[in-house]
PDB file of C-alpha atoms in Angstrom:
ATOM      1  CA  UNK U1354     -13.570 -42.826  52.008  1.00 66.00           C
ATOM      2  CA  UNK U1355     -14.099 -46.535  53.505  1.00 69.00           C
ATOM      3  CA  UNK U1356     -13.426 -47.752  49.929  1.00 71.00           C
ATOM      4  CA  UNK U1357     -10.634 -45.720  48.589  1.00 78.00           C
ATOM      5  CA  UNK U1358      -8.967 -47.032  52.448  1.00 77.00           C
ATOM      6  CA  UNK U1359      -9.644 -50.257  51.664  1.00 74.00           C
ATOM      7  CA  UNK U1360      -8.605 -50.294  48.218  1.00 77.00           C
ATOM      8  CA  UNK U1361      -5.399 -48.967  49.513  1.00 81.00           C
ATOM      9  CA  UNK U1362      -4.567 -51.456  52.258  1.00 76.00           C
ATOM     10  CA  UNK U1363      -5.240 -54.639  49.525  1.00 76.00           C
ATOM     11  CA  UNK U1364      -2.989 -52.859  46.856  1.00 78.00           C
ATOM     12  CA  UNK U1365      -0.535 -52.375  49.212  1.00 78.00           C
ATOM     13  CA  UNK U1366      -0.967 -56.091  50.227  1.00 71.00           C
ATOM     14  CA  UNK U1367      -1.054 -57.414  46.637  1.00 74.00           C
ATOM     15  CA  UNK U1368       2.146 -55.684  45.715  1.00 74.00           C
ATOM     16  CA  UNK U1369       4.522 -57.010  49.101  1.00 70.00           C
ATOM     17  CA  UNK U1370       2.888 -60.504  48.104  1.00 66.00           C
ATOM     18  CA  UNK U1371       3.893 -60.196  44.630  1.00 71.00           C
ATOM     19  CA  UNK U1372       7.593 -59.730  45.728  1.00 72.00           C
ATOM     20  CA  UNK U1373       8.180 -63.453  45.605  1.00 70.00           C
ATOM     21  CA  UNK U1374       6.869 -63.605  42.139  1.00 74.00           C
ATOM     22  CA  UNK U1375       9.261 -60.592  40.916  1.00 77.00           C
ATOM     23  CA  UNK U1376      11.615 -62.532  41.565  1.00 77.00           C
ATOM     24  CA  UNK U1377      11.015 -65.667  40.138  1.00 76.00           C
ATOM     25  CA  UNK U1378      10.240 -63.570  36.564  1.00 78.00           C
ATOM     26  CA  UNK U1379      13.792 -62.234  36.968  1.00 78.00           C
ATOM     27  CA  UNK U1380      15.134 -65.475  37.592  1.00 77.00           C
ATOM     28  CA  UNK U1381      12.961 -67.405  34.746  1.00 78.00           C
ATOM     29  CA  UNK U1382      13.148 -64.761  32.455  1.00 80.00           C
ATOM     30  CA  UNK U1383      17.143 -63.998  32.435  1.00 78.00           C
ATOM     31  CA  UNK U1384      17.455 -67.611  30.956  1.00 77.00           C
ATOM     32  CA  UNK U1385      16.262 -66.224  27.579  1.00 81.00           C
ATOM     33  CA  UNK U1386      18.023 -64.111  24.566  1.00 83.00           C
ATOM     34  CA  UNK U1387      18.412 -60.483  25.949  1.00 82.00           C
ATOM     35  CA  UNK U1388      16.509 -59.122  23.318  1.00 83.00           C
ATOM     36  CA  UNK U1389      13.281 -61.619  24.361  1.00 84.00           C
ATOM     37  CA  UNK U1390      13.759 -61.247  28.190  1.00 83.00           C
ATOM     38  CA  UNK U1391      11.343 -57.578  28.747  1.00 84.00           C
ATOM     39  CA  UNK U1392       8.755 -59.075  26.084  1.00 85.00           C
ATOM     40  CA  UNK U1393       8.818 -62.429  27.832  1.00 83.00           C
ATOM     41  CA  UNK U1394       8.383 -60.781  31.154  1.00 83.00           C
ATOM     42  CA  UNK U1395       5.602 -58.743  30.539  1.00 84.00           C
ATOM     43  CA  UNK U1396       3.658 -61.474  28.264  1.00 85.00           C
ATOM     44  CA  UNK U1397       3.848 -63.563  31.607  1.00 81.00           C
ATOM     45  CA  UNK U1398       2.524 -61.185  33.683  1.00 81.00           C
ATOM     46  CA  UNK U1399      -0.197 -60.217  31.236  1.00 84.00           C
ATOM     47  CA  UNK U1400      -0.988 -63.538  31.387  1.00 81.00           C
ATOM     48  CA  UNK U1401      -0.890 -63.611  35.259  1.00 78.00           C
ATOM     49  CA  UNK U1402      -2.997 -60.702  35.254  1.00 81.00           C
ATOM     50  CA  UNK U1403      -5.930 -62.638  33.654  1.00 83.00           C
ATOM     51  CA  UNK U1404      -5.198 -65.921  35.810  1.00 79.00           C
ATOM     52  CA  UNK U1405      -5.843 -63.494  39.154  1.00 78.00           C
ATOM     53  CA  UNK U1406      -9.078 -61.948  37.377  1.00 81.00           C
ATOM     54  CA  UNK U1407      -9.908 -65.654  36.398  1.00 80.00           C
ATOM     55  CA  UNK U1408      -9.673 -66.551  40.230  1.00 75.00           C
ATOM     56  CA  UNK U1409     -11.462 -63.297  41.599  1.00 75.00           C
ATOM     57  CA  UNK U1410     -14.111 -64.230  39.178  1.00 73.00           C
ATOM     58  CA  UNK U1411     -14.745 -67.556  40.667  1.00 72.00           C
ATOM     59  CA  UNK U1412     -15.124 -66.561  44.462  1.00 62.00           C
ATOM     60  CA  UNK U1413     -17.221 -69.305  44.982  1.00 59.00           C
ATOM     61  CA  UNK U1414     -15.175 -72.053  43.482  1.00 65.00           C
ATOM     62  CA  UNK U1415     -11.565 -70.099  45.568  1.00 63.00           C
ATOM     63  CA  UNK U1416     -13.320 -70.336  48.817  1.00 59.00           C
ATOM     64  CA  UNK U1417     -14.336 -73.863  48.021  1.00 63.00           C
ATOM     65  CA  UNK U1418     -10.730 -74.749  47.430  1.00 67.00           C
ATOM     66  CA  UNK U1419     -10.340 -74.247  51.388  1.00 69.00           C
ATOM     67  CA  UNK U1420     -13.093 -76.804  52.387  1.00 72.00           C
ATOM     68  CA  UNK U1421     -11.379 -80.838  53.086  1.00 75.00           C
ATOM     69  CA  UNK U1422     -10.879 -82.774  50.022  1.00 73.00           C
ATOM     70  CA  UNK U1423      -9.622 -86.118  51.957  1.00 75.00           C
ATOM     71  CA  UNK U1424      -7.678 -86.854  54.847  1.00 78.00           C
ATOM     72  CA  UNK U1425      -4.791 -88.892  55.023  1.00 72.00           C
ATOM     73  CA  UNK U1426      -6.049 -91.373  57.078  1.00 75.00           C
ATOM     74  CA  UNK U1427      -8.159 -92.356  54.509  1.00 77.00           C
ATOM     75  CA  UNK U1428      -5.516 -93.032  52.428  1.00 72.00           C
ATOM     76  CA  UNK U1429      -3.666 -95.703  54.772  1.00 76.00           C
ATOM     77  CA  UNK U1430      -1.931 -93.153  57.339  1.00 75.00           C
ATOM     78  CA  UNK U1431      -2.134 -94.106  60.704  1.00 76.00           C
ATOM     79  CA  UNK U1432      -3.711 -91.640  63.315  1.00 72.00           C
ATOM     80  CA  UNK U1433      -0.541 -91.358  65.214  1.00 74.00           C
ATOM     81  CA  UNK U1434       1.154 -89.629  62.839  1.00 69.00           C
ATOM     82  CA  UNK U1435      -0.994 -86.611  63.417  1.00 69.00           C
ATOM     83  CA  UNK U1436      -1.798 -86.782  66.791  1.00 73.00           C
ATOM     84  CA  UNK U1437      -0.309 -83.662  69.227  1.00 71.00           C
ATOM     85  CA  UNK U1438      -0.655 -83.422  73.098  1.00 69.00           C
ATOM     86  CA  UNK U1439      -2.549 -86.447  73.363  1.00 71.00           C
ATOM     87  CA  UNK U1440      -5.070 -85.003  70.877  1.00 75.00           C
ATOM     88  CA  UNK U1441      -5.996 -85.761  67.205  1.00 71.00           C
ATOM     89  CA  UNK U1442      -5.015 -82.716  65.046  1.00 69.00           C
ATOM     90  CA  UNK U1443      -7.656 -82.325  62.411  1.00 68.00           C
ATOM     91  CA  UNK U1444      -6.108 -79.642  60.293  1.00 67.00           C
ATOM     92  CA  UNK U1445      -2.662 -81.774  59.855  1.00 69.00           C
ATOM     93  CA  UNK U1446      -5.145 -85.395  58.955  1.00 73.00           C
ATOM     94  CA  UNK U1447      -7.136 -83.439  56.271  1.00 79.00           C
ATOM     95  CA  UNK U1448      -6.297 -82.103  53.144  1.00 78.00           C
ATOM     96  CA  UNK U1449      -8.141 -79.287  50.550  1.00 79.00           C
ATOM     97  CA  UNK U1450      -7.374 -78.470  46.941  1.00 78.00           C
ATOM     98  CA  UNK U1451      -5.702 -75.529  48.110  1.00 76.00           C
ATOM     99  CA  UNK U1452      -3.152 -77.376  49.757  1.00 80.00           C
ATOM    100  CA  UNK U1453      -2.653 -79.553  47.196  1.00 81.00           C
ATOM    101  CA  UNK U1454      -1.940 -76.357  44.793  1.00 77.00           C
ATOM    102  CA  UNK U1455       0.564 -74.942  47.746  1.00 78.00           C
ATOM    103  CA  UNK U1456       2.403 -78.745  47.600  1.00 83.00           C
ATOM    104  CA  UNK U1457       2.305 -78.944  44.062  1.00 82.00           C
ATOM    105  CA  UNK U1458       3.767 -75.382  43.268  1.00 78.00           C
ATOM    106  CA  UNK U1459       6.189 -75.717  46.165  1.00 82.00           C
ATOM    107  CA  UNK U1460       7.654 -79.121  44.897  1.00 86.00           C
ATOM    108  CA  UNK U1461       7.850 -77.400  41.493  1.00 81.00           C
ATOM    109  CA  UNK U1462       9.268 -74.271  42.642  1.00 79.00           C
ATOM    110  CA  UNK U1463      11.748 -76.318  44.770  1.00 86.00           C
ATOM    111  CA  UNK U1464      13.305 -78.437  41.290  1.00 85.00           C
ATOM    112  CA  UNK U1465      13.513 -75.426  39.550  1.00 78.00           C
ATOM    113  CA  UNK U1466      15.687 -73.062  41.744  1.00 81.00           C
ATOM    114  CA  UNK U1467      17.213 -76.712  42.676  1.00 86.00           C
ATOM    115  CA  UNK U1468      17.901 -77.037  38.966  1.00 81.00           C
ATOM    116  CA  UNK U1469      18.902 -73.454  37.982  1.00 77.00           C
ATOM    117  CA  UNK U1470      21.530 -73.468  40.885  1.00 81.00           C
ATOM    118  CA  UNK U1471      23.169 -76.382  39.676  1.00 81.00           C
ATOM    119  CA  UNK U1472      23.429 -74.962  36.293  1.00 76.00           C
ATOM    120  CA  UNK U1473      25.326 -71.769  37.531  1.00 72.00           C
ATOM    121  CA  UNK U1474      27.409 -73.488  39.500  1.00 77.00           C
ATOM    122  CA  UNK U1475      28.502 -75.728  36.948  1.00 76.00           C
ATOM    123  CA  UNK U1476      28.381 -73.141  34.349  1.00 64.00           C
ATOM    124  CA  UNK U1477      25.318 -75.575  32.643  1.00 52.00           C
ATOM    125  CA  UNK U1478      23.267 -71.638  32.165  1.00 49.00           C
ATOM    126  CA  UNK U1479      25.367 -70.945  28.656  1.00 49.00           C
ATOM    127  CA  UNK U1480      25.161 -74.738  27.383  1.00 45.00           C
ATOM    128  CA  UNK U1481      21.364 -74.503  27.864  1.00 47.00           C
ATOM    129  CA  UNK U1482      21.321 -71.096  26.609  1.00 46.00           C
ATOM    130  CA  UNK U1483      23.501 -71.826  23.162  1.00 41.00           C
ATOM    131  CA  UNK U1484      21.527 -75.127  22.469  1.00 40.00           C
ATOM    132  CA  UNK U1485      18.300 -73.009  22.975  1.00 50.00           C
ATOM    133  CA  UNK U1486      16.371 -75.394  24.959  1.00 59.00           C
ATOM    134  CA  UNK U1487      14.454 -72.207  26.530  1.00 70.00           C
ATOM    135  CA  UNK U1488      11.794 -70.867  24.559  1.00 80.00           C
ATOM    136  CA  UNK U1489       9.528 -67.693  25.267  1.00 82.00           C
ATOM    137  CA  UNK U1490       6.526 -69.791  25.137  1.00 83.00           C
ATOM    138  CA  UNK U1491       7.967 -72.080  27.702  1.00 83.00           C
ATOM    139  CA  UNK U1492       9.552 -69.529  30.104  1.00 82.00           C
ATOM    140  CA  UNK U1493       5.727 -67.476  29.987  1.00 82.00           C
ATOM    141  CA  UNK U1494       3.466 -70.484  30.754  1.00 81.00           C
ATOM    142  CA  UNK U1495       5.888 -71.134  33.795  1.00 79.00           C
ATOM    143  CA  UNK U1496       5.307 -67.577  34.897  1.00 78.00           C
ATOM    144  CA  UNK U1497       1.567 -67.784  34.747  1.00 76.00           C
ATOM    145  CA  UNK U1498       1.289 -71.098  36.004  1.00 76.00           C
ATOM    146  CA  UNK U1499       3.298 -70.511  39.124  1.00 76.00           C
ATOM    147  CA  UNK U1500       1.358 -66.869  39.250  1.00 75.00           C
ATOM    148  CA  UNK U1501      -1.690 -69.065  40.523  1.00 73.00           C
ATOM    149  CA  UNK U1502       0.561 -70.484  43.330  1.00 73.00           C
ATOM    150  CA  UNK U1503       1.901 -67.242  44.127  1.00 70.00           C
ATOM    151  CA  UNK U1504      -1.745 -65.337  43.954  1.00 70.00           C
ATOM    152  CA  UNK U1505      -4.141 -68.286  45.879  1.00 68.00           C
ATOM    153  CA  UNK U1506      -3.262 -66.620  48.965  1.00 64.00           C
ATOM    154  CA  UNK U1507      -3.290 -63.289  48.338  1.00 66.00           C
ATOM    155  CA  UNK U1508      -6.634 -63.612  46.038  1.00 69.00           C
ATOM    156  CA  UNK U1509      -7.995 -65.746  49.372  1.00 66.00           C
ATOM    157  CA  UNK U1510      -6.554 -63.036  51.508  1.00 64.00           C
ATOM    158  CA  UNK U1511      -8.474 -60.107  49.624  1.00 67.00           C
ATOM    159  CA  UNK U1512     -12.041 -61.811  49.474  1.00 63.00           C
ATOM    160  CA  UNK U1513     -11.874 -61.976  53.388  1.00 61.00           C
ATOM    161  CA  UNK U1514     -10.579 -57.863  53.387  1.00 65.00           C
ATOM    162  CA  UNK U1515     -13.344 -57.016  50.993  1.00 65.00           C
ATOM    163  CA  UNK U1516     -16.390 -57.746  49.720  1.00 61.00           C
ATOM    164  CA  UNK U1517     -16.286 -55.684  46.778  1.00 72.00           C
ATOM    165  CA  UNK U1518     -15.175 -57.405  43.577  1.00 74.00           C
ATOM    166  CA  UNK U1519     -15.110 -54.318  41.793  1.00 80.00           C
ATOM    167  CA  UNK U1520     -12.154 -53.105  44.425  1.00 80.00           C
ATOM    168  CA  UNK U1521     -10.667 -56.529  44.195  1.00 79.00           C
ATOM    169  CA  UNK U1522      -9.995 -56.471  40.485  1.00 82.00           C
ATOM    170  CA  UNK U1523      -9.327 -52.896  40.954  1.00 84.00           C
ATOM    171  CA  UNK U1524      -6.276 -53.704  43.660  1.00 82.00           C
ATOM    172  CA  UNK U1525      -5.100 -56.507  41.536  1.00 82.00           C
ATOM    173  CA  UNK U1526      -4.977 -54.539  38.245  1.00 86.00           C
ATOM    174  CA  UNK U1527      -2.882 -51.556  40.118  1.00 86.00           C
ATOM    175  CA  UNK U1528      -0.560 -54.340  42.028  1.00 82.00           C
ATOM    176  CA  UNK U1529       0.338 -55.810  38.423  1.00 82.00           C
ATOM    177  CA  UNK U1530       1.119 -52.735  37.038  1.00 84.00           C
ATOM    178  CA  UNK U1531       3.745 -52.218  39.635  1.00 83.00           C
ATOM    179  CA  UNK U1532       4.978 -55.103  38.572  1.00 81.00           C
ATOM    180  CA  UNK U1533       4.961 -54.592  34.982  1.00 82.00           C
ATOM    181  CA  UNK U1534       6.856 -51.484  36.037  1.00 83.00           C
ATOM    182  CA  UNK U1535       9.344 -52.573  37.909  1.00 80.00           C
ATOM    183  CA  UNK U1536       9.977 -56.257  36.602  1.00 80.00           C
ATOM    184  CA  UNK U1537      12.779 -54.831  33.970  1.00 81.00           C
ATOM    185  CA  UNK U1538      14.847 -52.689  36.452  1.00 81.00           C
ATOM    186  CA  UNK U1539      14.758 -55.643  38.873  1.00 78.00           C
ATOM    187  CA  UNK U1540      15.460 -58.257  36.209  1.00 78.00           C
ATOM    188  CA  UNK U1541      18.029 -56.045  35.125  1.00 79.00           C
ATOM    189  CA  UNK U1542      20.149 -55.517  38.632  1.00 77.00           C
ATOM    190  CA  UNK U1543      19.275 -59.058  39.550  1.00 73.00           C
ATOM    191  CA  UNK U1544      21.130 -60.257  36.168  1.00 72.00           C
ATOM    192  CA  UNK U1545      23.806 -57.892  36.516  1.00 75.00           C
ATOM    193  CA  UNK U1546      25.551 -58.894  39.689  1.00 73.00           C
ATOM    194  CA  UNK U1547      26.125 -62.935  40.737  1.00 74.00           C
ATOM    195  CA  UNK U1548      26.180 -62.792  44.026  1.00 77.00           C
ATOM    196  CA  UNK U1549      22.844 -61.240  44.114  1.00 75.00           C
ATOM    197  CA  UNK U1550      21.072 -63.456  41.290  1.00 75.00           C
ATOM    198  CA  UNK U1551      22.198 -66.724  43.738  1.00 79.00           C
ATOM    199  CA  UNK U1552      20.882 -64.509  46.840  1.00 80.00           C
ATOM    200  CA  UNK U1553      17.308 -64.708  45.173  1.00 76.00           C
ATOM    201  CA  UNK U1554      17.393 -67.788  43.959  1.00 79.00           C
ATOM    202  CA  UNK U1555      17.991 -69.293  47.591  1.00 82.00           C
ATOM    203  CA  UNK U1556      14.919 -67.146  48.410  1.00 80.00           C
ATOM    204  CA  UNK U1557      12.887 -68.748  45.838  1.00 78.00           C
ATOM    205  CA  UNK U1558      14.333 -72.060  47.445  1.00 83.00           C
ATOM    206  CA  UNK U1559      13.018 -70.773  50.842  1.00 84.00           C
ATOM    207  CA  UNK U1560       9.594 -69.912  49.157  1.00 79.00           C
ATOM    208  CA  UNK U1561       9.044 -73.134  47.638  1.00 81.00           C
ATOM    209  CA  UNK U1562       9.927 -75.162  51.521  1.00 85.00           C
ATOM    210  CA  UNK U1563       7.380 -72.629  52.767  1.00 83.00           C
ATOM    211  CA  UNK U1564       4.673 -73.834  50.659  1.00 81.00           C
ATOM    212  CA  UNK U1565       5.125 -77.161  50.816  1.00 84.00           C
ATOM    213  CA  UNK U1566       4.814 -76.972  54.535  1.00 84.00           C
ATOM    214  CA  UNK U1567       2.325 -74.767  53.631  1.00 80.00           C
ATOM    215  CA  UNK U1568       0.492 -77.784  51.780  1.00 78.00           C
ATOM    216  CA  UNK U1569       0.689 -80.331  54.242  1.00 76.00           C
ATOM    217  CA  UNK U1570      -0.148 -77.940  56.719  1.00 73.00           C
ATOM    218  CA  UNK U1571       2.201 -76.383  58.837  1.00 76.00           C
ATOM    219  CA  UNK U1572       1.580 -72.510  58.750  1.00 75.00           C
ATOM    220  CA  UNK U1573       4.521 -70.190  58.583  1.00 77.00           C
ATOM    221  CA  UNK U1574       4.205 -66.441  58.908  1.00 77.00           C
ATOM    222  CA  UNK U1575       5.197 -64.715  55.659  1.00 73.00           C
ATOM    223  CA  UNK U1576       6.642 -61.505  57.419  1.00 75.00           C
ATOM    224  CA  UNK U1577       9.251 -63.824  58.906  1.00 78.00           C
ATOM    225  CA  UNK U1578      10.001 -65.112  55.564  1.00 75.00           C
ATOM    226  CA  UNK U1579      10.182 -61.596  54.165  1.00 73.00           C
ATOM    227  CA  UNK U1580      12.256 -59.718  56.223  1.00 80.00           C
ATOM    228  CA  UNK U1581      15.054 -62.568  56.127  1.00 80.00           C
ATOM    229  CA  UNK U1582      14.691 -61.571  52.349  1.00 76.00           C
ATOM    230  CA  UNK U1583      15.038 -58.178  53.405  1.00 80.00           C
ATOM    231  CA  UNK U1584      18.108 -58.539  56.140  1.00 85.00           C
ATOM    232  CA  UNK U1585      20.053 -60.504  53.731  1.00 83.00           C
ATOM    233  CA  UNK U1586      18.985 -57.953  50.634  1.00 79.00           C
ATOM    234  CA  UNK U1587      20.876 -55.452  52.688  1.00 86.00           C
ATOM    235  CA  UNK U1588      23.878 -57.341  53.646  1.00 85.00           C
ATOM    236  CA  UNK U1589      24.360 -58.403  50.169  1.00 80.00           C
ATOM    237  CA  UNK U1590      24.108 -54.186  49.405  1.00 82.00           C
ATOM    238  CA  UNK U1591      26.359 -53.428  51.392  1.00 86.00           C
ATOM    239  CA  UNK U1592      28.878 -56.144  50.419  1.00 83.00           C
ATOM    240  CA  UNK U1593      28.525 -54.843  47.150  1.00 79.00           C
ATOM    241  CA  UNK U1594      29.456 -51.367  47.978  1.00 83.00           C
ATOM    242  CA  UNK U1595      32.568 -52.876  50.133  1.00 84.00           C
ATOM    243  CA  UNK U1596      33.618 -54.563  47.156  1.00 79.00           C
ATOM    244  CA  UNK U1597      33.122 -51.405  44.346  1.00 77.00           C
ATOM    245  CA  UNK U1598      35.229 -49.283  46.659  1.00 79.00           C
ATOM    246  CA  UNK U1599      38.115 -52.346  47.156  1.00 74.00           C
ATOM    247  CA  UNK U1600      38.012 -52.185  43.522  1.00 74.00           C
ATOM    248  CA  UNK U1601      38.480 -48.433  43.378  1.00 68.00           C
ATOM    249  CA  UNK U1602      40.617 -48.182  44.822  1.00 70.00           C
ATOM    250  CA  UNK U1603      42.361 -50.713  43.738  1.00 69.00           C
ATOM    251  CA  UNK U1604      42.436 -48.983  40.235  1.00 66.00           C
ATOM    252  CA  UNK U1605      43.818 -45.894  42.103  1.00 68.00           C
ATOM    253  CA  UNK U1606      46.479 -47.450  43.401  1.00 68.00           C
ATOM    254  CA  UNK U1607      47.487 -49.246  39.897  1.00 68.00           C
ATOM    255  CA  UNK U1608      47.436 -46.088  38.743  1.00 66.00           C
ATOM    256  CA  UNK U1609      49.745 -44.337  40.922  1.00 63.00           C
ATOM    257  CA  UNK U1610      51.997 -47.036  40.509  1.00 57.00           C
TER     258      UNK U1610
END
């Protein structure tokens, strides 16, 4: 019963902290030809799937990731920069390869939402799209490779709520599923209305700030994070319905006229 409870709680955890990633497949993957998009998503999260069993496998090396790799004193930074209260703080002065992931994805994940807003602003998506400067293979290794980003948390997250591996690998096979599940319908919906494809693409813009303040540390709760995803989510909803009955209507009147 302890198991099947705890295999619960980190499934449930896996698939809210794979939100964020959901969304950055619909973003990435609605930049290829419609009839590549589903395959592309689902080779990237195939391939995601193995990069999260690749990281479970190597508990050893993940929690290592954690420990200091330098400080940034040693590399020329004075002391004062990270002093607060009158006090040296330790965990802003030193730096581990984890953090350097969290920078590293978040500076990434910052020029491409940066980069893909421009382009529908300034109607760039189509040129791109017509000169075929996307490829599958391109748009999958992106998904994978920001996966790890997306995962290093959650993956640290479930080695401290369990100490099964077997459960582990378990939770993360069931929380990509869901995801392989619901990617299309959420790709779909996201791609079908403007408004909301721009909504999630200034989340993925809040995302990427989060871990780069993540990576020179600077924590930020998550659930903060998500339910301004959520408030705005159901703004934008109900926008939408304001606008399908204007439009409605609209017709209604046109045709009584």
């Amino acid at each position: 019963m302890e198991l099947a409870i705890a295999l619960l709680a980190l499934t449930a955890m896996e698939i809210v902290l794979g939100i964020d990633n959901i969304v950055f497949i619909a973003v990435l993957s609605d930049r290829l030809p419609p009839e590549q998009r589903s395959k592309g998503r689902k080779l990237g999260l195939i391939m995601a799937l193995g990069t999260r069993l690749l990281l479970l496998g190597s508990l050893s090396w993940i929690m290592g990731m954690t420990e200091p790799a330098f400080t940034w004193t040693s590399l020329g930074a004075p002391e004062s920069w990270f002093m607060h209260g009158g006090e040296l703080n330790h965990e802003l002065m030193t730096v581990s390869w984890k953090d350097l992931v969290l920078l590293g994805g978040g500076m990434f994940l910052i020029y491409k939402t940066t980069k893909e807003i421009h382009e529908q602003t300034t109607g760039g998506h189509h040129e791109h799209a017509v000169h075929g400067n996307v490829t599958l293979r391109s748009v999958v290794m992106q998904i994978a490779i920001l996966d790890i980003v997306f995962s290093l948390d959650s993956v640290i997250t479930a080695v401290g709520m369990v100490g099964s591996l077997p459960i582990m690998i378990t939770a993360v096979i069931i929380a990509v599923g869901v995801m392989v599940l619901f990617a299309d319908r959420v790709s779909a919906f996201v791609s079908k209305h403007p408004t909301l494809k721009m909504l999630a693409l200034s989340f993925l813009m809040l995302i990427g700030v989060m871990l780069v303040a993540e990576g020179v540390g600077t924590h930020i709760e998550k659930g903060y994070i998500y339910f301004a995803m959520a408030f705005s989510l159901i703004v934008e909803m109900l926008n939408m319905r304001v606008r399908k009955q204007d439009s409605h209507a609209g017709h209604q009147a046109a045709s009584g006229a």
